[in-house]
XYZ file of C-alpha atoms in Angstrom:
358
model
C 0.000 0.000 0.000
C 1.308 3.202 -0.944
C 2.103 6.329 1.613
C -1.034 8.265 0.144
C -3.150 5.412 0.270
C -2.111 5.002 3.763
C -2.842 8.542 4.391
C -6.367 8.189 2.788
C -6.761 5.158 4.642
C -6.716 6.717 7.955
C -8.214 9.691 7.328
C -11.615 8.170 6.716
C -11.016 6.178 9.808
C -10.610 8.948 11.541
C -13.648 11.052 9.811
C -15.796 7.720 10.487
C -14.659 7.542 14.234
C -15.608 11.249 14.775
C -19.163 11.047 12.894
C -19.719 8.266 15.569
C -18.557 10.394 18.285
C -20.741 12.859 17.692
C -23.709 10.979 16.860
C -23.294 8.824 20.247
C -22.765 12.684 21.832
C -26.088 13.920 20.365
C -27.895 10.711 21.025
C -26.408 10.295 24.474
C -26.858 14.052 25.747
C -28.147 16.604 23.925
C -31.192 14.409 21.866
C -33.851 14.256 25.085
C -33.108 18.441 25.631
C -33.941 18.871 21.497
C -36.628 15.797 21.367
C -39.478 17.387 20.652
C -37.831 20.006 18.122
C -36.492 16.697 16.141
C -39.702 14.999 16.428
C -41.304 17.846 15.212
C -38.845 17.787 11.895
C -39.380 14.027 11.485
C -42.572 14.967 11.078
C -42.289 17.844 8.886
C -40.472 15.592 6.662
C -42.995 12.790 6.687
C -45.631 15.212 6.021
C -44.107 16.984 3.381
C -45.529 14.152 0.186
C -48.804 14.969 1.651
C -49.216 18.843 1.909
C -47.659 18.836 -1.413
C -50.588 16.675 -2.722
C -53.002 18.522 -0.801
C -51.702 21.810 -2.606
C -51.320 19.992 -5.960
C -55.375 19.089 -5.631
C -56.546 21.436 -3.884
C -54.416 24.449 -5.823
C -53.804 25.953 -1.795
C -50.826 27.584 -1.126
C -48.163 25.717 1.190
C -48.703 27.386 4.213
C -52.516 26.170 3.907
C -51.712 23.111 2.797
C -48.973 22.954 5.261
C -51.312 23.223 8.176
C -54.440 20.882 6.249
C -51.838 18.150 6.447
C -51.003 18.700 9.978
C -54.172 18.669 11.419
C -55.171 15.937 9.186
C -52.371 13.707 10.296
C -52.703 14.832 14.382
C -56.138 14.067 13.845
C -56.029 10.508 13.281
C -53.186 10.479 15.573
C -55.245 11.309 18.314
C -58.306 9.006 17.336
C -55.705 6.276 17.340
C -54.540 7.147 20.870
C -57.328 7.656 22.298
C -58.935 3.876 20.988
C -56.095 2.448 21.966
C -55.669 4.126 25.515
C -59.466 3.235 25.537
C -58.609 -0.372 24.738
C -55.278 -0.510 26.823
C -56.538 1.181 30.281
C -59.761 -2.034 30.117
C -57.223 -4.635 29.841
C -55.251 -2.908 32.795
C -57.910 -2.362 34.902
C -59.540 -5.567 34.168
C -55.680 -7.213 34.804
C -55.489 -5.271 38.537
C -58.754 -6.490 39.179
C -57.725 -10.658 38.403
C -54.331 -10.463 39.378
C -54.432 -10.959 42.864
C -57.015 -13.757 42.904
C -54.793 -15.431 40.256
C -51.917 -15.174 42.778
C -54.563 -16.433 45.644
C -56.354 -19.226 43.603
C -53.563 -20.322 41.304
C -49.871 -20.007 42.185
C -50.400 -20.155 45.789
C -52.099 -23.498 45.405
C -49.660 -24.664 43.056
C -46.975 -23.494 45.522
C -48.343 -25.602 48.077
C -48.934 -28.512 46.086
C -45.250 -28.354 44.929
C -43.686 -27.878 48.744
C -46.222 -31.102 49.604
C -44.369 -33.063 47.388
C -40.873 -32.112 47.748
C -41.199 -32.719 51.543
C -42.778 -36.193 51.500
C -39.913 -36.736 48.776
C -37.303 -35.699 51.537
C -38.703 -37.073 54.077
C -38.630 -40.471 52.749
C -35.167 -39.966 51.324
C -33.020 -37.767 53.611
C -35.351 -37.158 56.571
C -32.389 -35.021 58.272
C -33.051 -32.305 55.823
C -36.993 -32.641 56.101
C -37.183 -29.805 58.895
C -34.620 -26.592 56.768
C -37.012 -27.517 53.795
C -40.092 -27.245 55.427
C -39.000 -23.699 57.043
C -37.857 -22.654 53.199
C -41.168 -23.713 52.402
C -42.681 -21.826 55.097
C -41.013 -18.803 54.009
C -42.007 -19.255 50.272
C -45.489 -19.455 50.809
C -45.241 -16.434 53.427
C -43.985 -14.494 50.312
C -46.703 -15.247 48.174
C -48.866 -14.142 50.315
C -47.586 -10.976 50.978
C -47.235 -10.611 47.224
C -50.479 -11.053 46.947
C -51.426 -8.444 48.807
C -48.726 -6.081 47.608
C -50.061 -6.311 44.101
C -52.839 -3.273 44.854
C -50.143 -1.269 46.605
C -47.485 -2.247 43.994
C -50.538 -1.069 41.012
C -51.516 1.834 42.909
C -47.752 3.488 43.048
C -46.912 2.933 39.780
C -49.959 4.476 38.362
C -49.399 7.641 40.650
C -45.752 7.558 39.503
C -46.832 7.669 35.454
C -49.659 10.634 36.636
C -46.591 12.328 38.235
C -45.020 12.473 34.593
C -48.094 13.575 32.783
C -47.378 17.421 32.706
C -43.983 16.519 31.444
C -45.433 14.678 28.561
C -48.105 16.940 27.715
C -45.357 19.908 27.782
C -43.182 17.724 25.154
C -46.618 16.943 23.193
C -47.147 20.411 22.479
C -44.029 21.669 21.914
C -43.873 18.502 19.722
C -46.894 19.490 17.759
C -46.307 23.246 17.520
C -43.121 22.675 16.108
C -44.036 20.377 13.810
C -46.439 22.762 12.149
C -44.327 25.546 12.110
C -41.522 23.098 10.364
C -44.248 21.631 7.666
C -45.219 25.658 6.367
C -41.616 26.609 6.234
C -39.836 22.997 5.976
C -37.575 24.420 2.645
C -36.379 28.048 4.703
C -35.740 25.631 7.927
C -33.531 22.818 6.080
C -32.087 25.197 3.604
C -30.977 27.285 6.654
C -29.662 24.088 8.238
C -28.036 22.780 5.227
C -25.833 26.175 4.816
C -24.469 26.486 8.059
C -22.302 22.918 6.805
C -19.128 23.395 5.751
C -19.087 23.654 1.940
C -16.874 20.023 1.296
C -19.465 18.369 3.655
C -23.099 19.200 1.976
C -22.469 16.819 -1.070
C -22.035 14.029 1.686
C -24.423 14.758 3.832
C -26.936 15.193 0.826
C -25.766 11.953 -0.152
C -25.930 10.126 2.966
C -30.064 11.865 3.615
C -30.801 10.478 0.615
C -29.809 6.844 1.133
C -30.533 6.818 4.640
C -34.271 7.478 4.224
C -34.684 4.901 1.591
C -32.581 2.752 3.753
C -34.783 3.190 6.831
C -38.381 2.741 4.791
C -36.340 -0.509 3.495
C -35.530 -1.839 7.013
C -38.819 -0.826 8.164
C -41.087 -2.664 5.750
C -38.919 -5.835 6.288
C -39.625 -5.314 9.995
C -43.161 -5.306 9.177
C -43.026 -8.050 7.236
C -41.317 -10.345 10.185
C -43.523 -8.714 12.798
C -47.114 -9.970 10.343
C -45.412 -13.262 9.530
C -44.631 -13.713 13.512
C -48.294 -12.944 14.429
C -49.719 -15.290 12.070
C -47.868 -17.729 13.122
C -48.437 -17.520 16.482
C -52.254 -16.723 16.285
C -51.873 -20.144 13.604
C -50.982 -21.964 17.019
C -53.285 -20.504 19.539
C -56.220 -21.122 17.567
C -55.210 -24.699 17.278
C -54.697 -24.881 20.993
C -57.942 -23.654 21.580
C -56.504 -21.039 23.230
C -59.487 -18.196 24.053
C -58.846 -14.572 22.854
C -56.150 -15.928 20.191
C -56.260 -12.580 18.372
C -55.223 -10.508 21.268
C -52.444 -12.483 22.824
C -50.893 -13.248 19.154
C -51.268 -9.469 18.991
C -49.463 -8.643 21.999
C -46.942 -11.504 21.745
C -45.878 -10.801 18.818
C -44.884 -7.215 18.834
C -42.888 -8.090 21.720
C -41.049 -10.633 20.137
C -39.549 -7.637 18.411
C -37.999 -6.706 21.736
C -34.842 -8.801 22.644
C -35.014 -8.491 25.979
C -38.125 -9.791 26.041
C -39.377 -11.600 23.341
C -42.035 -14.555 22.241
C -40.734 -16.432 25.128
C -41.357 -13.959 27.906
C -44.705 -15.070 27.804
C -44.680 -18.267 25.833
C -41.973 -20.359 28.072
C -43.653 -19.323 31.898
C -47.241 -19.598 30.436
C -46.136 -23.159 29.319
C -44.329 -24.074 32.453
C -47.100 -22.971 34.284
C -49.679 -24.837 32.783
C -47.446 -28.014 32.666
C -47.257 -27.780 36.450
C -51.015 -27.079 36.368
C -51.541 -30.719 34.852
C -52.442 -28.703 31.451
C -50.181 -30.902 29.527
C -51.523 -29.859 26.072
C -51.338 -26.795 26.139
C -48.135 -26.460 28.101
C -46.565 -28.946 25.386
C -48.019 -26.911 22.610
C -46.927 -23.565 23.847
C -43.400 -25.083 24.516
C -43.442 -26.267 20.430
C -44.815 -22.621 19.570
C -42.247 -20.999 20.628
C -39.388 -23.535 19.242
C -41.617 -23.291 15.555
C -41.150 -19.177 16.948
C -37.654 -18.669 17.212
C -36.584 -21.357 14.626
C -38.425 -19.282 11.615
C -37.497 -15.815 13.101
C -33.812 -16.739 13.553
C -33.843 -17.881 9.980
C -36.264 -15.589 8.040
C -34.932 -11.848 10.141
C -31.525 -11.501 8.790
C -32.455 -12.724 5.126
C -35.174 -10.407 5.112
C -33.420 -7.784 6.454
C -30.520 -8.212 4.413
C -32.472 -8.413 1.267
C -34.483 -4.889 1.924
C -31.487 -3.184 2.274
C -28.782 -5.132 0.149
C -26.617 -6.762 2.616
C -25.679 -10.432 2.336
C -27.068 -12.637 5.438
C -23.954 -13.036 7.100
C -22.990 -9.188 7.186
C -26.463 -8.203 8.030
C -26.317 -10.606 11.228
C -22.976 -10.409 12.393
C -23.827 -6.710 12.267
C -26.624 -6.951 14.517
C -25.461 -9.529 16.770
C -22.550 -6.851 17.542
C -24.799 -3.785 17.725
C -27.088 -5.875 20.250
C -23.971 -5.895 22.693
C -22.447 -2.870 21.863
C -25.921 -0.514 22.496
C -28.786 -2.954 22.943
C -31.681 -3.169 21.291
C -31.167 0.374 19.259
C -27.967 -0.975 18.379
C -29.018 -4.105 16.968
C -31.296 -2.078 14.458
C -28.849 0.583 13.403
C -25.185 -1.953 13.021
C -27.239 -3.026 9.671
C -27.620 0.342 8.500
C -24.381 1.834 9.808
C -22.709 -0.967 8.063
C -25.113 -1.103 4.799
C -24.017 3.644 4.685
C -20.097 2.814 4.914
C -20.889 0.207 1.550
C -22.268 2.610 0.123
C -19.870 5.417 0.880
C -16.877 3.205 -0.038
C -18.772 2.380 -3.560
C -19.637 5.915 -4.406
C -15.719 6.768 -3.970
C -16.676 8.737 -1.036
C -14.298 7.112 1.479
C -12.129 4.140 1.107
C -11.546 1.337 3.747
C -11.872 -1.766 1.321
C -11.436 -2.741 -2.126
C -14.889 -4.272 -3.642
């Protein structure tokens, strides 16, 4: 390798390494002070196909149109919220209400049944151990119980604690939505103004990296969308063989938190099955168990050739990337390594930097 090529080398190391420094800055520290201002552009931009319809039919000018599209979108928004809120704050209430008799009529009993049998097991086995197992036992059940009734207590708290946040959220809403409508009537003064205060040698670059990013990101999302559909079928398939009642809902709720990693399919799937095993439900706990091996097995396999087909990455890059991102940053991390890795591709075949021959 040649000196300059050396040089050229390590300068886009070095202009990669500080576009990740300041990106982790921004997202790290100053991103929750300017959150609603870069909602509020995210929004501007998303909105910015439809108030240029709206003028296009209607023959309005932006500023018009601008605001049309605004209160169109915020409208829907809200009628969204507010069903689902509807919908969500039932289930909760309707969950505070069972949980504790649950606890009561179902886990305590099972409890018991469970410490029964252990201690006529070491009794007949190892009776000189008999007596510290019956105190554990003792104490288990003694915890249940006061579970149980710490459940109200435990409800009660948390709900004050989220009521305690509302005026916080409500401020961010409406700075959120204020700015966004200011940003859709004068989205073109507002970027160009942005765009100019780059340095001159940077604008082509970031122009070109806007650009591929957004199509990147509607990429990534729709293969998302795909796995998140193709995970709900499949787990509503099951239910609804298992008899299972209110299949739609669980699926629902199971499967967009199989998107999380932390959680996942089987953060429901594997205690709901273990439970019902030690229940005597043997069907259903068996079927469960299978459901979520049928689960993972197709998600493992189908995510990173999805993935990696939206956005152009082989397989192999596309999960290596996010098996790295997942332990360098978590769950963000394991859905921007793809795209981080999928930008410097592109950069290096547009000529824009060079870290490897293709």
């Amino acid at each position: 390798m040649r000196d300059s090529q050396k040089k050229k080398f390590i300068l886009n190391v070095l202009f990669l390494l500080a576009v990740a420094l300041c990106l982790y800055v921004f997202f790290r520290c100053a991103l929750c002070w300017l959150l609603p201002f870069v909602l509020g552009l995210a929004i501007a931009f998303c909105l910015k196909p439809a108030t240029e319809w709206i003028a296009r039919v209607t023959r309005m000018r932006r500023k018009p149109s601008a605001i049309c599209a605004a209160v169109l979108f915020y409208t829907l928004l809200g009628a969204l919220i507010w069903l689902l809120s509807t919908f969500l704050f039932g289930q909760f209430a309707t969950l505070a209400q069972q949980l504790p008799d649950f606890f009561l009529y179902e886990i305590l009993p099972l409890v018991e049944r469970i410490n029964r049998w252990s201690l006529s097991l070491f009794s007949r086995y190892s009776p000189e151990i008999s007596e510290p197992v019956r105190q554990l036992q003792d104490g288990v059940i003694a915890f249940f119980q006061e579970l149980t009734s710490a459940i109200p207590m435990f409800l009660a708290q948390w709900v004050a604690g989220l009521a305690g946040k509302i005026p916080y959220f409500f401020m961010a809403a409406i700075f959120t939505v204020v700015s966004s409508v200011f940003l859709c009537i004068d989205y073109q003064t507002v970027v160009s103004f942005l765009f100019h205060q780059l340095p001159e040698s940077w604008r082509p670059v970031v122009l070109e990296v806007k650009n591929f990013m957004v199509s990147s990101l509607f990429s990534m999302g729709r293969a998302y969308c795909y796995i998140l559909l193709f995970t709900f079928l499949e787990i509503f398939a099951g239910l609804w063989l298992l008899r299972v009642p209110s299949a739609l809902v669980i699926a629902a709720i199971i499967a967009f938190l199989d998107i999380l990693p932390l959680i996942g399919s089987g953060g429901i799937l594997i205690p709901w099955a273990l439970l019902e095993l030690l229940r005597g439900g043997y069907p259903l706990g068996v079927g469960l168990l299978i459901l979520y091996g049928i689960v993972t097995v197709v998600r493992n396999a189908i995510e990173p050739k999805l993935v990696g087909q939206e956005i152009g990455l082989h397989p192999l890059a596309t999960i290596t990337a996010m098996f790295l991102g997942l332990n360098l940053a978590g769950f963000g991390g394991m859905l921007t390594a793809p795209l981080a890795v999928l930008l410097i591709k592109h950069l290096n075949e547009e000529g824009i930097i060079t870290l490897y021959r293709p």
